[in-house]
Amino acid sequence: MSCVDTFMRKIKSLTYAVAAVSLGIVLCLMTLRILSRNLGLELAGLQLYAQAVGVWMVFIVAGALGLENRHIKVDYFTDRFPEPVQTYHNIIAGLLNTAMCLVIVGGSLLAIREFWTGTSPSVNIPLPVYYVPAIIGLTILSIVYIRRTVTGIQSLSS
């Protein structure tokens, strides 16, 4: 197993752990919100905190799901292509997916720079908190797509 594979396996475990903790936090926050509403207590911002944590839960695992080939994909037609066409299609799709991941990561970095000192209204969550999980998850996903694309290109030459 290469160093990259070992690193990616460790990152995958870490991202799943962060997502599991995030899910637990969302569950606690939403339970507290429901209880507070039913008891007539008004605990402001619980749903907004849960949404911020939910963003982490969703984006942080994007790369891990891609690594395990469990991300959402529509391959009904591509699986029916003949082998050489399928390989070329996978290479092109890998390049396009990598490009889109990099566009989103770049946009997130620009947004962090732009909104570095900004906070969300009413609960003062720092705005960069919303962009960091997209940067992490989609950077990992980009690495996955790059590795698959390189593997596809290498399979053409062999």
Rosetta silent file (secondary structure, phi, psi, omega in degrees, C-alpha in Angstrom):
SEQUENCE: MSCVDTFMRKIKSLTYAVAAVSLGIVLCLMTLRILSRNLGLELAGLQLYAQAVGVWMVFIVAGALGLENRHIKVDYFTDRFPEPVQTYHNIIAGLLNTAMCLVIVGGSLLAIREFWTGTSPSVNIPLPVYYVPAIIGLTILSIVYIRRTVTGIQSLSS
SCORE:     score description
SCORE:     0.000 S_00000001
   1 L     0.000  131.205 -177.208    0.000    0.000    0.000 S_00000001
   2 L   -76.220  167.118  178.101    1.413    3.349   -1.032 S_00000001
   3 H   -61.812  -37.523  179.719    1.838    6.365    1.235 S_00000001
   4 H   -64.555  -42.421  179.130   -1.014    8.103   -0.588 S_00000001
   5 H   -63.045  -42.830  178.629   -3.324    5.124    0.048 S_00000001
   6 H   -63.543  -45.071  178.402   -2.411    5.062    3.731 S_00000001
   7 H   -61.176  -45.646 -178.867   -2.924    8.816    4.034 S_00000001
   8 H   -64.936  -36.301  178.060   -6.272    8.664    2.224 S_00000001
   9 H   -64.931  -41.779  178.774   -7.441    5.794    4.457 S_00000001
  10 H   -67.353  -41.688  177.798   -6.608    7.808    7.578 S_00000001
  11 H   -63.098  -40.739  179.092   -8.294   10.923    6.196 S_00000001
  12 H   -59.767  -45.697  178.872  -11.356    8.835    5.309 S_00000001
  13 H   -62.506  -41.508  179.360  -11.618    7.571    8.884 S_00000001
  14 H   -64.212  -43.520 -178.978  -11.217   11.093   10.239 S_00000001
  15 H   -66.796  -37.472  176.173  -13.881   12.532    7.954 S_00000001
  16 H   -65.716  -36.954  178.017  -16.343    9.786    8.897 S_00000001
  17 H   -64.885  -44.274  178.307  -15.641   10.474   12.565 S_00000001
  18 H   -61.935  -41.490  179.399  -16.277   14.207   12.090 S_00000001
  19 H   -65.585  -39.454  179.421  -19.508   13.409   10.219 S_00000001
  20 H   -65.591  -42.906  177.288  -20.665   11.019   12.969 S_00000001
  21 H   -64.135  -41.100  178.255  -20.001   13.627   15.660 S_00000001
  22 H   -60.220  -43.094  178.905  -21.770   16.227   13.515 S_00000001
  23 H   -61.965  -41.543  177.071  -24.800   13.979   13.204 S_00000001
  24 H   -62.302  -41.019  179.150  -24.874   13.537   16.979 S_00000001
  25 H   -65.701  -43.812  178.330  -24.668   17.295   17.495 S_00000001
  26 H   -59.967  -44.355  179.200  -27.485   17.915   14.987 S_00000001
  27 H   -59.313  -46.209  179.390  -29.613   15.320   16.760 S_00000001
  28 H   -64.106  -45.100 -178.853  -28.996   16.942   20.160 S_00000001
  29 H   -63.661  -43.063 -179.027  -29.623   20.475   18.883 S_00000001
  30 H   -71.710  -34.810  174.519  -32.848   19.572   17.121 S_00000001
  31 H   -63.379  -44.618  177.746  -34.090   17.568   20.130 S_00000001
  32 H   -62.652  -39.127  178.248  -33.338   20.540   22.351 S_00000001
  33 H   -63.285  -44.940  179.832  -35.122   22.849   19.902 S_00000001
  34 H   -64.644  -45.047  178.556  -38.248   20.668   19.898 S_00000001
  35 H   -62.264  -43.742 -178.553  -38.239   20.339   23.672 S_00000001
  36 H   -64.687  -38.042  178.644  -37.724   24.060   24.177 S_00000001
  37 H   -66.835  -41.704 -179.409  -40.552   24.897   21.810 S_00000001
  38 H   -71.669  -25.038  178.833  -42.930   22.447   23.513 S_00000001
  39 L   -92.630    1.470  178.550  -41.995   23.751   26.963 S_00000001
  40 L    80.174    9.781  175.949  -42.510   27.346   25.926 S_00000001
  41 L   -89.848  141.386  179.146  -38.822   28.230   26.168 S_00000001
  42 L  -112.214   94.304  175.993  -37.394   30.164   23.293 S_00000001
  43 L   -93.547  101.680 -173.299  -33.802   29.104   22.741 S_00000001
  44 L   -71.040  140.123  169.891  -32.835   31.229   19.768 S_00000001
  45 L    87.785   -1.913 -177.368  -30.601   29.958   17.010 S_00000001
  46 H   -59.814  -41.422 -179.873  -30.606   26.227   17.690 S_00000001
  47 H   -66.618  -36.715  179.003  -31.790   25.426   14.179 S_00000001
  48 H   -67.299  -38.702  175.053  -29.155   27.721   12.666 S_00000001
  49 H   -64.399  -42.360  178.887  -26.407   25.994   14.650 S_00000001
  50 H   -62.090  -38.683  178.311  -27.782   22.624   13.534 S_00000001
  51 H   -65.435  -40.580  178.531  -27.730   23.791    9.913 S_00000001
  52 H   -63.286  -42.803  178.241  -24.102   24.904   10.208 S_00000001
  53 H   -67.884  -34.891  177.664  -23.129   21.534   11.678 S_00000001
  54 H   -62.775  -35.729  175.872  -25.203   19.832    8.962 S_00000001
  55 H   -60.201  -43.003  177.167  -23.110   21.556    6.307 S_00000001
  56 H   -61.742  -45.553 -176.868  -20.051   19.964    7.894 S_00000001
  57 H   -59.266  -40.741 -176.135  -21.733   16.579    8.030 S_00000001
  58 H   -75.672  -51.235 -171.903  -22.601   16.620    4.329 S_00000001
  59 H   -76.991  -30.880 -173.701  -19.480   18.087    2.757 S_00000001
  60 H   -65.883  -27.140 -177.627  -16.809   16.534    4.933 S_00000001
  61 L   -93.772   -0.710 -177.581  -17.632   12.995    3.726 S_00000001
  62 H   -55.909  -45.343 -179.899  -17.759   13.804   -0.005 S_00000001
  63 H   -67.604  -39.839  179.673  -14.164   12.712   -0.522 S_00000001
  64 H   -64.834  -41.471  177.939  -14.507    9.571    1.583 S_00000001
  65 H   -64.985  -38.863  176.110  -17.590    8.489   -0.357 S_00000001
  66 H   -64.296  -39.936  179.420  -15.745    9.117   -3.611 S_00000001
  67 H   -61.566  -37.234  179.735  -12.799    7.096   -2.356 S_00000001
  68 L   -88.887    2.054 -178.094  -15.095    4.164   -1.651 S_00000001
  69 L    60.332   36.396  179.809  -16.932    4.720   -4.947 S_00000001
  70 L  -113.885   11.370  177.992  -20.174    5.238   -3.011 S_00000001
  71 L   -77.267  166.965 -178.146  -20.892    8.793   -4.114 S_00000001
  72 L   -71.436  129.430  175.368  -23.914    9.588   -6.243 S_00000001
  73 L  -153.140  150.409  177.692  -23.393    8.828   -9.890 S_00000001
  74 L  -110.370  108.792 -175.877  -25.574    7.976  -12.836 S_00000001
  75 L  -127.397   23.102 -179.868  -23.918    5.220  -14.807 S_00000001
  76 L   -57.299  -48.264 -177.758  -26.818    3.402  -16.439 S_00000001
  77 L   -80.624  -39.382 -175.781  -25.648    4.302  -19.947 S_00000001
  78 H   -65.681  -29.244  177.264  -21.921    4.447  -19.316 S_00000001
  79 H   -70.581  -15.671 -179.260  -21.874    0.863  -18.041 S_00000001
  80 H   -96.198   -4.237  175.673  -23.284   -0.224  -21.398 S_00000001
  81 L   -68.541  150.721  172.112  -20.519    1.391  -23.462 S_00000001
  82 L   -65.888  157.873 -171.331  -17.947   -0.946  -24.979 S_00000001
  83 H   -52.398  -50.506 -178.696  -14.705   -1.113  -22.974 S_00000001
  84 H   -62.411  -39.253  179.641  -12.528    1.339  -24.942 S_00000001
  85 H   -66.326  -40.457 -179.981  -15.324    3.936  -25.056 S_00000001
  86 H   -61.510  -41.127  178.945  -16.024    3.440  -21.361 S_00000001
  87 H   -63.836  -45.821  178.087  -12.368    4.101  -20.498 S_00000001
  88 H   -63.356  -41.676  178.336  -12.310    7.326  -22.529 S_00000001
  89 H   -60.671  -44.956  179.856  -15.613    8.387  -21.014 S_00000001
  90 H   -62.877  -37.462  177.745  -14.279    7.758  -17.491 S_00000001
  91 H   -65.705  -46.516  179.821  -11.168    9.819  -18.223 S_00000001
  92 H   -63.778  -44.246  178.661  -13.218   12.734  -19.573 S_00000001
  93 H   -63.028  -38.925  178.102  -15.675   12.505  -16.668 S_00000001
  94 H   -63.336  -41.304  178.302  -12.772   12.400  -14.203 S_00000001
  95 H   -65.900  -43.581  179.254  -11.244   15.534  -15.715 S_00000001
  96 H   -66.051  -42.396  178.734  -14.576   17.386  -15.666 S_00000001
  97 H   -63.572  -41.246  177.472  -15.335   16.280  -12.100 S_00000001
  98 H   -61.983  -44.771  179.742  -11.873   17.359  -10.965 S_00000001
  99 H   -60.082  -44.427 -179.264  -12.335   20.730  -12.643 S_00000001
 100 H   -66.022  -40.205  176.602  -15.705   21.277  -10.947 S_00000001
 101 H   -60.225  -43.433 -178.851  -14.305   20.292   -7.544 S_00000001
 102 H   -67.287  -34.800  176.251  -11.455   22.743   -8.026 S_00000001
 103 H   -63.673  -44.199 -179.377  -13.869   25.508   -9.062 S_00000001
 104 H   -67.862  -41.512  177.378  -15.915   24.959   -5.899 S_00000001
 105 H   -63.132  -45.030  177.931  -12.800   24.804   -3.710 S_00000001
 106 H   -61.072  -42.843  177.436  -11.451   27.967   -5.349 S_00000001
 107 H   -63.480  -37.632  178.119  -14.798   29.712   -4.875 S_00000001
 108 H   -66.982  -39.954  177.302  -14.878   28.652   -1.242 S_00000001
 109 H   -64.413  -41.310  176.845  -11.379   30.009   -0.685 S_00000001
 110 H   -64.327  -39.474  178.892  -12.374   33.307   -2.272 S_00000001
 111 H   -65.628  -39.844  177.345  -15.514   33.427   -0.122 S_00000001
 112 H   -61.534  -43.836  179.182  -13.477   32.809    3.023 S_00000001
 113 H   -62.451  -40.792 -178.051  -11.158   35.646    2.052 S_00000001
 114 H   -70.182  -41.031 -173.793  -14.106   37.931    1.319 S_00000001
 115 L  -108.333   26.518 -174.177  -16.128   37.083    4.425 S_00000001
 116 L   -52.310  -41.524 -177.350  -13.243   36.394    6.820 S_00000001
 117 L   -99.222    0.216 -177.752  -14.601   38.682    9.541 S_00000001
 118 L   -78.712  156.981  175.984  -18.286   38.213    8.726 S_00000001
 119 E  -133.966  159.026  177.662  -20.771   36.311   10.829 S_00000001
 120 L   -72.461  150.912 -179.387  -24.217   34.912   10.179 S_00000001
 121 L   -65.299  147.228  172.362  -27.126   37.058   11.294 S_00000001
 122 L    72.734  -30.527 -178.661  -28.635   36.508   14.737 S_00000001
 123 L  -120.422   -5.696  174.679  -26.287   33.752   15.970 S_00000001
 124 L    58.019   40.029  171.955  -22.870   35.121   14.949 S_00000001
 125 L   -77.296  127.052  178.780  -21.456   31.943   13.438 S_00000001
 126 E   -58.785  130.984 -176.086  -18.267   32.965   11.591 S_00000001
 127 L   -59.934  -34.379  177.376  -18.980   32.687    7.865 S_00000001
 128 H   -58.738  -23.265  179.008  -15.756   30.784    7.056 S_00000001
 129 H   -58.652  -31.096 -179.054  -17.148   27.877    9.116 S_00000001
 130 H   -75.713  -22.838 -174.034  -19.591   27.212    6.268 S_00000001
 131 H   -97.765  -24.807 -176.917  -16.863   26.990    3.604 S_00000001
 132 H   -59.596  -45.000 -178.871  -14.162   24.906    5.299 S_00000001
 133 H   -64.481  -32.825  176.552  -15.934   21.519    4.975 S_00000001
 134 H   -65.612  -39.762  178.651  -16.466   22.054    1.239 S_00000001
 135 H   -63.131  -46.788 -178.390  -12.771   22.817    0.857 S_00000001
 136 H   -65.770  -54.526 -175.039  -11.750   19.704    2.786 S_00000001
 137 H   -62.995  -43.164 -177.185  -14.263   17.286    1.283 S_00000001
 138 H   -79.598  -21.898  171.337  -13.939   18.422   -2.317 S_00000001
 139 H   -68.018  -43.736  176.976  -10.150   18.581   -2.163 S_00000001
 140 H   -62.682  -43.691  178.760  -10.151   14.932   -1.114 S_00000001
 141 H   -62.212  -37.002  176.400  -12.668   14.169   -3.859 S_00000001
 142 H   -61.214  -43.018  178.021  -10.403   15.949   -6.374 S_00000001
 143 H   -60.632  -42.337  178.367   -7.515   13.715   -5.338 S_00000001
 144 H   -60.305  -47.970 -179.429   -9.740   10.669   -5.843 S_00000001
 145 H   -64.435  -39.904  178.769  -10.769   11.835   -9.331 S_00000001
 146 H   -62.484  -45.022  179.457   -7.175   12.666  -10.290 S_00000001
 147 H   -62.668  -41.844  179.248   -5.988    9.212   -9.201 S_00000001
 148 H   -65.910  -39.289  179.470   -8.804    7.513  -11.138 S_00000001
 149 H   -65.146  -44.406  178.158   -8.080    9.600  -14.222 S_00000001
 150 H   -62.020  -42.890  178.126   -4.371    8.778  -14.079 S_00000001
 151 H   -61.406  -41.181  177.254   -5.211    5.082  -13.639 S_00000001
 152 H   -62.997  -42.313  178.752   -7.536    5.283  -16.668 S_00000001
 153 H   -65.207  -41.423  178.553   -4.843    6.934  -18.775 S_00000001
 154 H   -64.593  -34.052  179.512   -2.308    4.328  -17.682 S_00000001
 155 H   -68.871  -26.338  177.147   -4.707    1.532  -18.632 S_00000001
 156 H   -69.997  -35.642 -176.157   -4.875    2.921  -22.169 S_00000001
 157 H   -83.424   -9.617 -178.684   -1.131    2.750  -22.602 S_00000001
 158 L   -99.801    0.000    0.000   -0.795   -0.815  -21.339 S_00000001
